[in-house]
Coordinates of C-alpha atoms and ligand atoms in Angstrom, one line a residue:
X1 CA 103.7 102.7 104.4
X2 CA 105.1 101.1 106.5
X3 CA 103.7 97.9 106.3
X4 CA 105.9 96.6 110.0
X5 CA 103.4 99.1 111.8
X6 CA 100.5 97.4 110.9
X7 CA 101.7 93.8 111.4
X8 CA 103.2 95.7 114.8
X9 CA 99.1 96.5 115.7
X10 CA 98.0 93.3 114.9
X11 CA 100.1 91.2 116.2
X12 CA 99.1 92.8 119.9
X13 CA 95.5 92.8 118.9
X14 CA 95.7 89.2 118.5
X15 CA 98.3 89.0 121.8
X16 CA 101.2 88.4 119.8
X17 CA 104.7 91.0 119.8
X18 CA 106.8 92.4 116.8
X19 CA 109.7 90.2 117.9
X20 CA 112.8 89.9 115.8
X21 CA 115.9 90.6 115.3
X22 CA 116.2 91.3 111.9
X23 CA 116.6 95.0 110.7
X24 CA 116.1 94.9 107.2
X25 CA 111.9 95.4 107.2
X26 CA 112.5 98.5 104.7
X27 CA 114.5 96.8 102.9
X28 CA 113.0 93.1 102.0
X29 CA 110.3 91.5 101.1
X30 CA 110.7 88.8 103.1
X31 CA 111.0 89.2 106.9
X32 CA 111.3 86.9 109.4
X33 CA 109.3 86.8 112.3
X34 CA 108.6 85.5 116.3
X35 CA 105.4 84.6 116.6
X36 CA 104.1 82.6 119.9
X37 CA 101.7 80.8 117.7
X38 CA 99.9 79.4 114.0
X39 CA 96.6 80.8 115.6
X40 CA 98.3 84.7 116.2
X41 CA 99.7 83.9 112.1
X42 CA 96.5 83.6 110.7
X43 CA 94.7 86.0 112.8
X44 CA 97.2 88.5 111.2
X45 CA 97.4 86.8 107.5
X46 CA 92.7 87.6 108.1
X47 CA 92.9 90.9 108.6
X48 CA 96.6 92.7 106.9
X49 CA 96.4 94.2 103.7
X50 CA 99.8 94.6 103.4
X51 CA 102.0 91.4 104.6
X52 CA 101.3 88.5 101.4
X53 CA 102.0 85.5 102.6
X54 CA 102.6 83.7 106.0
X55 CA 104.8 81.2 106.6
X56 CA 106.8 78.8 109.0
X57 CA 110.3 78.8 108.4
X58 CA 112.3 75.8 108.3
X59 CA 115.4 77.2 106.7
X60 CA 117.3 80.3 105.6
X61 CA 120.7 81.2 103.6
X62 CA 122.2 83.3 102.1
X63 CA 123.1 80.6 99.3
X64 CA 121.9 77.2 98.4
X65 CA 124.7 75.2 100.6
X66 CA 123.5 77.6 103.4
X67 CA 119.8 77.1 102.9
X68 CA 120.1 73.3 103.2
X69 CA 122.9 72.6 106.5
X70 CA 120.0 75.2 107.8
X71 CA 117.2 72.8 107.3
X72 CA 119.3 69.8 108.1
X73 CA 119.2 72.1 111.4
X74 CA 115.5 72.3 111.3
X75 CA 114.6 70.0 114.2
X76 CA 112.6 66.7 112.2
X77 CA 110.0 66.6 115.1
X78 CA 108.6 69.7 114.0
X79 CA 108.5 68.3 110.3
X80 CA 107.3 64.6 110.8
X81 CA 103.6 66.0 111.5
X82 CA 103.5 67.5 107.5
X83 CA 106.2 65.1 105.8
X84 CA 104.1 61.4 107.1
X85 CA 103.1 58.9 104.6
X86 CA 99.9 59.7 104.8
X87 CA 100.2 63.6 104.1
X88 CA 100.0 65.1 100.2
X89 CA 101.9 67.8 99.8
X90 CA 103.7 70.7 97.1
X91 CA 106.8 72.4 97.3
X92 CA 106.6 75.8 95.3
X93 CA 108.7 78.7 94.2
X94 CA 108.3 82.0 94.9
X95 CA 111.5 84.4 93.4
X96 CA 111.2 88.2 94.3
X97 CA 112.4 90.5 91.6
X98 CA 113.4 87.4 88.8
X99 CA 111.4 84.2 86.6
X100 CA 112.6 81.3 86.4
X101 CA 112.2 78.6 83.7
X102 CA 110.0 75.9 84.8
X103 CA 113.5 73.1 84.7
X104 CA 115.4 75.7 86.9
X105 CA 112.4 75.4 89.1
X106 CA 112.4 71.6 89.5
X107 CA 115.9 71.3 89.6
X108 CA 115.2 73.6 92.9
X109 CA 112.8 70.9 93.6
X110 CA 115.0 68.4 92.5
X111 CA 117.7 69.6 95.1
X112 CA 115.6 69.0 98.3
X113 CA 115.2 65.4 98.1
X114 CA 117.7 64.7 101.5
X115 CA 114.3 66.2 103.4
X116 CA 112.1 63.8 105.0
X117 CA 108.9 64.2 102.8
X118 CA 107.2 60.8 103.1
X119 CA 103.5 61.2 101.4
X120 CA 102.7 61.8 97.9
X121 CA 103.0 64.5 95.8
X122 CA 99.2 66.6 95.1
X123 CA 99.6 69.5 93.1
X124 CA 96.4 70.3 93.0
X125 CA 95.0 70.1 96.7
X126 CA 97.7 69.1 99.0
X127 CA 97.3 68.7 102.7
X128 CA 100.4 71.4 103.0
X129 CA 102.0 73.0 100.8
X130 CA 105.8 74.7 100.9
X131 CA 107.5 77.5 99.7
X132 CA 111.1 78.1 98.4
X133 CA 111.4 81.6 98.5
X134 CA 114.5 83.7 96.7
X135 CA 115.2 87.7 96.6
X136 CA 117.0 89.2 94.1
X137 CA 116.8 92.0 96.0
X138 CA 114.4 95.4 94.9
X139 CA 116.6 96.6 92.2
X140 CA 115.1 95.6 88.5
X141 CA 117.8 97.1 86.2
X142 CA 120.4 95.0 88.7
X143 CA 118.7 91.7 89.3
X144 CA 122.4 90.1 90.6
X145 CA 122.6 85.9 89.3
X146 CA 122.8 84.7 92.7
X147 CA 119.6 85.7 95.3
X148 CA 120.5 87.1 98.9
X149 CA 118.6 85.2 100.8
X150 CA 117.1 81.9 100.3
X151 CA 113.9 80.7 102.1
X152 CA 112.4 77.4 103.2
X153 CA 108.7 76.9 104.5
X154 CA 105.6 75.5 106.1
X155 CA 102.6 77.7 104.0
X156 CA 99.8 78.7 106.8
X157 CA 98.0 81.9 105.9
X158 CA 97.8 84.4 102.8
X159 CA 96.7 88.3 103.8
X160 CA 93.7 90.7 102.5
X161 CA 94.9 91.9 99.5
X162 CA 92.3 91.2 97.6
X163 CA 90.5 93.3 99.9
X164 CA 91.8 95.9 97.5
X165 CA 90.1 94.8 94.5
X166 CA 86.2 94.1 95.6
X167 CA 86.5 97.4 97.3
X168 CA 87.7 99.0 94.8
X169 CA 86.6 102.8 95.0
X170 CA 85.8 102.3 91.2
X171 CA 83.0 99.9 91.8
X172 CA 81.3 102.1 94.3
X173 CA 78.0 103.0 94.6
X174 CA 78.8 106.2 96.0
X175 CA 81.6 108.0 95.9
X176 CA 83.1 111.9 96.3
X177 CA 86.4 113.3 95.5
X178 CA 88.1 112.2 98.4
X179 CA 87.0 108.6 98.8
X180 CA 89.9 106.6 100.4
X181 CA 91.3 104.0 98.8
X182 CA 90.4 101.2 99.3
X183 CA 93.8 100.0 100.7
X184 CA 94.9 102.6 103.0
X185 CA 91.4 102.6 104.3
X186 CA 91.9 98.4 105.4
X187 CA 95.3 99.9 106.5
X188 CA 93.6 102.3 108.8
X189 CA 91.3 100.5 110.5
X190 CA 94.6 97.6 111.0
X191 CA 96.3 101.0 112.9
X192 CA 93.1 101.2 114.6
X193 CA 92.8 97.2 115.7
X194 CA 89.2 97.8 114.9
X195 CA 88.1 94.6 116.4
X196 CA 84.2 92.9 115.6
X197 CA 81.6 95.2 118.1
X198 CA 83.4 98.0 118.1
X199 CA 82.2 101.7 117.8
X200 CA 84.3 103.0 114.8
X201 CA 83.4 107.2 114.5
X202 CA 84.7 109.6 111.7
X203 CA 84.1 112.9 111.9
X204 CA 84.8 114.2 108.4
X205 CA 83.0 111.2 107.3
X206 CA 82.9 111.7 103.2
X207 CA 81.4 109.2 101.0
X208 CA 82.6 106.8 104.4
X209 CA 85.1 105.3 102.6
X210 CA 86.9 104.8 106.1
X211 CA 84.0 104.0 107.6
X212 CA 83.6 100.8 105.8
X213 CA 86.9 98.6 105.9
X214 CA 85.9 99.1 110.2
X215 CA 82.6 97.4 109.0
X216 CA 84.4 94.3 107.0
X217 CA 86.4 94.0 109.8
X218 CA 83.4 94.2 111.8
X219 CA 82.5 97.2 113.8
X220 CA 79.7 99.7 114.8
X221 CA 80.1 102.6 112.5
X222 CA 79.1 106.6 112.4
X223 CA 80.1 110.0 111.1
X224 CA 79.8 113.8 110.2
X225 CA 80.7 116.1 107.8
X226 CA 79.7 119.5 107.9
X227 CA 78.2 118.7 104.1
X228 CA 75.1 118.6 104.1
X229 CA 75.2 117.3 100.0
X230 CA 77.8 114.5 100.9
X231 CA 76.0 113.2 104.1
X232 CA 72.7 113.3 102.2
X233 CA 74.0 111.8 98.6
X234 CA 72.4 115.0 96.9
X235 CA 73.7 117.3 94.4
X236 CA 76.6 116.7 91.6
X237 CA 77.9 113.5 91.0
X238 CA 82.2 112.5 91.1
X239 CA 81.7 110.1 88.2
X240 CA 82.7 111.5 84.9
X241 CA 79.5 109.9 82.8
X242 CA 77.2 111.5 85.3
X243 CA 75.4 114.7 85.9
X244 CA 73.9 114.1 89.4
X245 CA 74.1 111.4 92.2
X246 CA 71.0 108.7 91.5
X247 CA 68.4 108.1 94.5
X248 CA 70.7 106.3 96.5
X249 CA 73.8 107.4 96.2
X250 CA 74.8 107.5 100.0
X251 CA 77.0 105.2 103.5
X252 CA 74.0 103.1 103.9
X253 CA 73.8 102.3 100.4
X254 CA 77.9 102.3 100.2
X255 CA 77.7 99.3 103.1
X256 CA 74.7 97.7 101.6
X257 CA 76.9 97.3 99.1
X258 CA 79.5 95.1 100.2
X259 CA 76.2 93.3 102.6
X260 CA 78.1 94.8 105.9
X261 CA 74.2 97.2 106.2
X262 CA 73.6 96.0 109.8
X263 CA 77.4 98.2 110.7
X264 CA 75.4 101.2 109.4
X265 CA 74.8 103.3 113.3
X266 CA 74.1 106.8 111.8
X267 CA 75.7 110.3 109.5
X268 CA 74.9 113.3 110.7
X269 CA 75.7 116.6 109.2
X270 CA 77.6 118.0 111.9
X271 CA 80.6 120.5 112.3
X272 CA 83.7 119.0 114.3
X273 CA 85.0 121.9 115.3
X274 CA 82.2 122.0 117.4
X275 CA 81.1 118.6 118.8
X276 CA 77.3 117.5 119.5
X277 CA 78.1 114.9 122.2
X278 CA 77.4 114.6 125.2
X279 CA 80.6 114.0 127.8
X280 CA 81.4 111.0 127.7
X281 CA 83.3 107.8 125.7
X282 CA 81.8 106.5 123.3
X283 CA 84.3 105.3 120.9
X284 CA 86.6 102.4 120.2
X285 CA 88.4 104.1 117.4
X286 CA 88.4 107.0 115.5
X287 CA 89.3 106.8 112.2
X288 CA 89.0 109.9 109.3
X289 CA 91.0 111.9 107.1
X290 CA 90.7 115.7 108.2
X291 CA 90.3 117.8 104.8
X292 CA 93.5 120.2 103.5
X293 CA 92.0 122.8 101.9
X294 CA 93.2 121.1 98.3
X295 CA 90.0 119.3 97.0
X296 CA 87.6 120.2 99.2
X297 CA 87.3 123.5 101.7
X298 CA 88.4 123.3 105.0
X299 CA 85.7 125.1 106.5
X300 CA 84.0 125.5 109.9
X301 CA 80.6 127.0 111.2
X302 CA 80.7 130.6 113.2
X303 CA 79.0 133.4 113.5
X304 CA 79.6 137.1 112.2
X305 CA 81.2 138.1 115.7
X306 CA 84.0 135.3 114.7
X307 CA 84.9 137.5 111.6
X308 CA 87.6 139.2 112.2
X309 CA 87.7 143.2 112.6
X310 CA 87.2 144.9 108.9
X311 CA 84.9 141.9 107.4
X312 CA 82.1 143.2 106.4
X313 CA 79.2 141.8 108.2
X314 CA 75.4 141.0 108.4
X315 CA 73.2 142.4 111.3
X316 CA 71.9 139.6 112.2
X317 CA 74.4 138.2 114.7
X318 CA 72.7 134.8 114.7
X319 CA 73.3 133.3 111.1
X320 CA 75.4 131.3 110.7
X321 CA 78.5 132.0 108.8
X322 CA 81.2 129.3 107.2
X323 CA 85.2 130.9 108.3
X324 CA 87.7 129.1 107.3
X325 CA 89.2 126.3 109.6
X326 CA 93.2 127.1 110.7
X327 CA 94.7 123.1 110.0
X328 CA 96.4 123.4 113.5
X329 CA 93.1 124.2 115.0
X330 CA 91.1 121.0 113.6
X331 CA 93.9 118.5 114.3
X332 CA 93.8 120.5 118.1
X333 CA 89.8 120.0 117.9
X334 CA 90.5 116.4 117.0
X335 CA 92.4 115.6 119.4
X336 CA 90.6 116.6 122.1
X337 CA 87.6 114.9 120.7
X338 CA 89.3 111.6 121.0
X339 CA 91.0 112.4 124.1
X340 CA 87.3 113.4 125.2
X341 CA 85.5 110.5 123.9
X342 CA 88.0 107.7 122.5
X343 CA 87.4 104.6 125.1
X344 CA 90.8 104.3 127.6
X345 CA 93.2 101.8 124.9
X346 CA 91.0 103.3 122.0
X347 CA 93.2 104.4 118.6
X348 CA 93.1 107.4 117.1
X349 CA 94.1 107.2 113.6
X350 CA 94.2 110.0 110.8
X351 CA 96.6 111.5 107.9
X352 CA 99.0 114.5 109.3
X353 CA 99.3 116.6 106.0
X354 CA 103.0 118.0 105.7
X355 CA 105.7 120.4 103.7
X356 CA 107.8 117.9 103.1
X357 CA 111.3 120.9 103.6
X358 CA 109.8 122.1 105.9
X359 CA 108.5 118.8 108.2
X360 CA 109.7 117.4 111.7
X361 CA 108.7 115.1 114.3
X362 CA 107.7 117.7 116.8
X363 CA 105.1 119.3 114.1
X364 CA 102.8 115.9 115.1
X365 CA 100.1 117.2 117.2
X366 CA 100.0 115.7 121.7
X367 CA 97.7 115.3 124.0
X368 CA 98.8 114.9 127.0
X369 CA 96.2 111.6 127.4
X370 CA 97.0 110.5 123.9
X371 CA 101.1 107.9 123.3
X372 CA 101.7 108.3 119.9
X373 CA 101.9 104.7 118.1
X374 CA 102.8 104.9 114.9
X375 CA 103.5 107.9 112.1
X376 CA 104.0 106.7 108.8
X377 CA 104.5 108.9 105.4
X378 CA 103.1 108.3 102.5
X379 CA 104.7 110.8 99.6
X380 CA 102.6 113.2 97.6
X381 CA 104.6 115.4 95.3
X382 CA 108.3 116.1 95.8
X383 CA 107.5 118.7 98.6
X384 CA 104.0 117.7 100.4
X385 CA 103.5 113.8 101.9
X386 CA 101.1 113.2 104.2
X387 CA 101.4 111.4 107.4
X388 CA 99.3 108.5 109.2
X389 CA 99.1 109.6 112.5
X390 CA 98.5 106.6 115.2
X391 CA 98.1 107.1 118.9
X392 CA 95.8 105.2 121.6
X393 CA 94.1 107.0 124.3
X394 CA 96.5 106.1 127.7
X395 CA 94.7 108.4 130.3
X396 CA 91.3 109.2 131.3
X397 CA 90.8 112.9 130.0
X398 CA 90.6 115.8 133.0
X399 CA 89.0 119.5 132.1
X400 CA 92.5 120.4 132.5
X401 CA 94.0 118.2 129.9
X402 CA 91.6 119.9 127.5
X403 CA 94.4 123.5 127.1
X404 CA 97.6 121.7 128.8
X405 CA 99.1 121.2 125.4
X406 CA 98.8 125.0 124.1
X407 CA 101.9 126.4 125.4
X408 CA 104.0 123.6 124.4
X409 CA 106.9 123.6 121.4
X410 CA 104.7 120.5 120.0
X411 CA 101.8 123.6 120.1
X412 CA 103.8 126.0 118.0
X413 CA 105.8 123.6 115.5
X414 CA 102.4 122.5 113.9
X415 CA 101.1 125.6 113.3
X416 CA 103.4 125.1 110.6
X417 CA 100.1 123.3 108.5
X418 CA 98.6 126.2 108.4
X419 CA 100.3 127.2 105.2
X420 CA 99.8 123.8 104.0
X421 CA 97.4 124.8 101.5
X422 CA 99.3 127.7 100.0
X423 CA 103.2 125.8 99.7
X424 CA 101.1 122.9 98.6
X425 CA 100.1 125.3 95.8
X426 CA 103.3 127.1 95.5
X427 CA 105.0 123.7 94.7
X428 CA 102.3 122.5 92.0
X429 CA 102.6 126.2 90.1
X430 CA 106.7 125.9 90.1
X431 CA 106.0 122.2 89.0
X432 CA 104.2 123.4 86.4
X433 CA 105.8 126.3 85.3
X434 CA 109.3 123.7 85.4
X435 CA 107.2 121.5 83.0
X436 CA 105.9 124.1 80.7
X437 CA 109.5 125.4 80.5
X438 CA 110.6 122.2 80.1
X439 CA 108.9 121.4 76.8
X440 CA 109.4 124.5 75.2
X441 CA 112.8 123.9 74.9
Ligands
SAM1 C1 89.0 114.1 102.9 S1 87.9 114.2 103.6 C2 87.0 112.6 103.9 C3 86.4 111.3 103.4 C4 86.1 110.7 103.0 N1 87.6 109.4 103.9 C5 85.4 109.8 102.6 O1 86.5 108.3 102.4 O2 85.2 109.3 101.4 C6 86.9 115.7 104.3 C7 85.9 115.8 104.2 O3 85.9 116.5 105.7 C8 83.9 117.6 105.7 N2 84.8 118.8 107.0 C9 85.5 119.9 106.1 N3 84.9 120.1 107.3 C10 84.7 120.4 108.2 C11 84.3 121.0 109.3 N4 85.0 121.7 110.8 N5 83.1 119.9 110.1 C12 83.1 118.3 109.7 N6 83.3 117.9 108.3 C13 84.2 118.8 107.6 C14 84.9 117.4 104.1 O4 82.9 117.9 103.7 C15 84.4 116.6 103.6 O5 83.9 115.9 103.0

């Protein structure tokens, strides 16, 4: 995943902008950003699950000498509110990819005595916390003697990483085979810029993993799924030691588990290929994980008439039948649906499965009403991945927009997704065969 996209979306949501002259976000765990105010920085940290902490940077360098001279150049008037005699403070050391002894840590703190700290040290409950951050790179097999970069700053806030544990699917009341991981659900809600009182919709809702994250941020949530049992919390249980789902295993109960029931609007049994909504713009965000046909089928409802020639049909043509739902049709429908029902400025966030050897950016579905905001990869295997696509509605939907993207090259490119399932399994089959062969050797 690319944390940069989460941070970018959140900064825009809170009135900031992602500005930095640093180019190595992917390679370094530390970033230097320009954020207009401390309030924006705090708001950002109330939401992010990708960033661990944020500091006001007082100095940095590639060596201790560079750090000290940078600190000496930091304007004293900016330090004064945090170092005056009535204040209490503490200095901490964070190292990335190396552990320091207590003695080494104390040495580093003592070396900062030139800073104008006049307050009292308080290790338990300081008013202000300062940190030295040392970056020893990403390779645990090649840890340099000296850090690549050293930073010193005033701690402002921590991010929301604990949400990954507190909302873990392992401890969730109602789960299914494809329940979305808690961390990714929060990242998706952040890409979708979900905020209080928004209405968020998931057309492939499953067990509602994505609704939970949006509700946590104060949005009212609803969804649809073609599977009656999933929507009604019936049928076989997913947990190993349980045969059938219990009486209250459903999405509403999941929200209740986290104290979020008041954000539950409803979930309906409905086929995403035939949305049952009246024309209108209802949603601030559509956040979803469509089926890829790997652990759940990609089906849609249809009538006997739609069954291709040569396949036996039943005499009653009104009986709905289950037809396979090609991935390209599914994404085409999803984009059209989002273009029609999102508010202007609303966001669509969804996963697009791709066969990596054949993937090109042209495959990402486009729509005249939706602007592509970001496209981040999550690897699934050596040859498959899924891309987290974020789009924003930038134009009011008109009837002529519905098919206008069909003749484009983009549409032809993403028809390649139809064979994702076969490619996925052929790759898996080959890998198993390879592994079996090597274990026999
Ligand atoms: C990847 S799962 C979604 C999992 C969900 N995010 C969760 O946290 O549980 C995809 C869901 O799409 C549903 N689905 C498949 N075809 C559908 C269709 N045509 N219309 C609506 N839902 C469909 C499946 O029943 C499945 O629950």
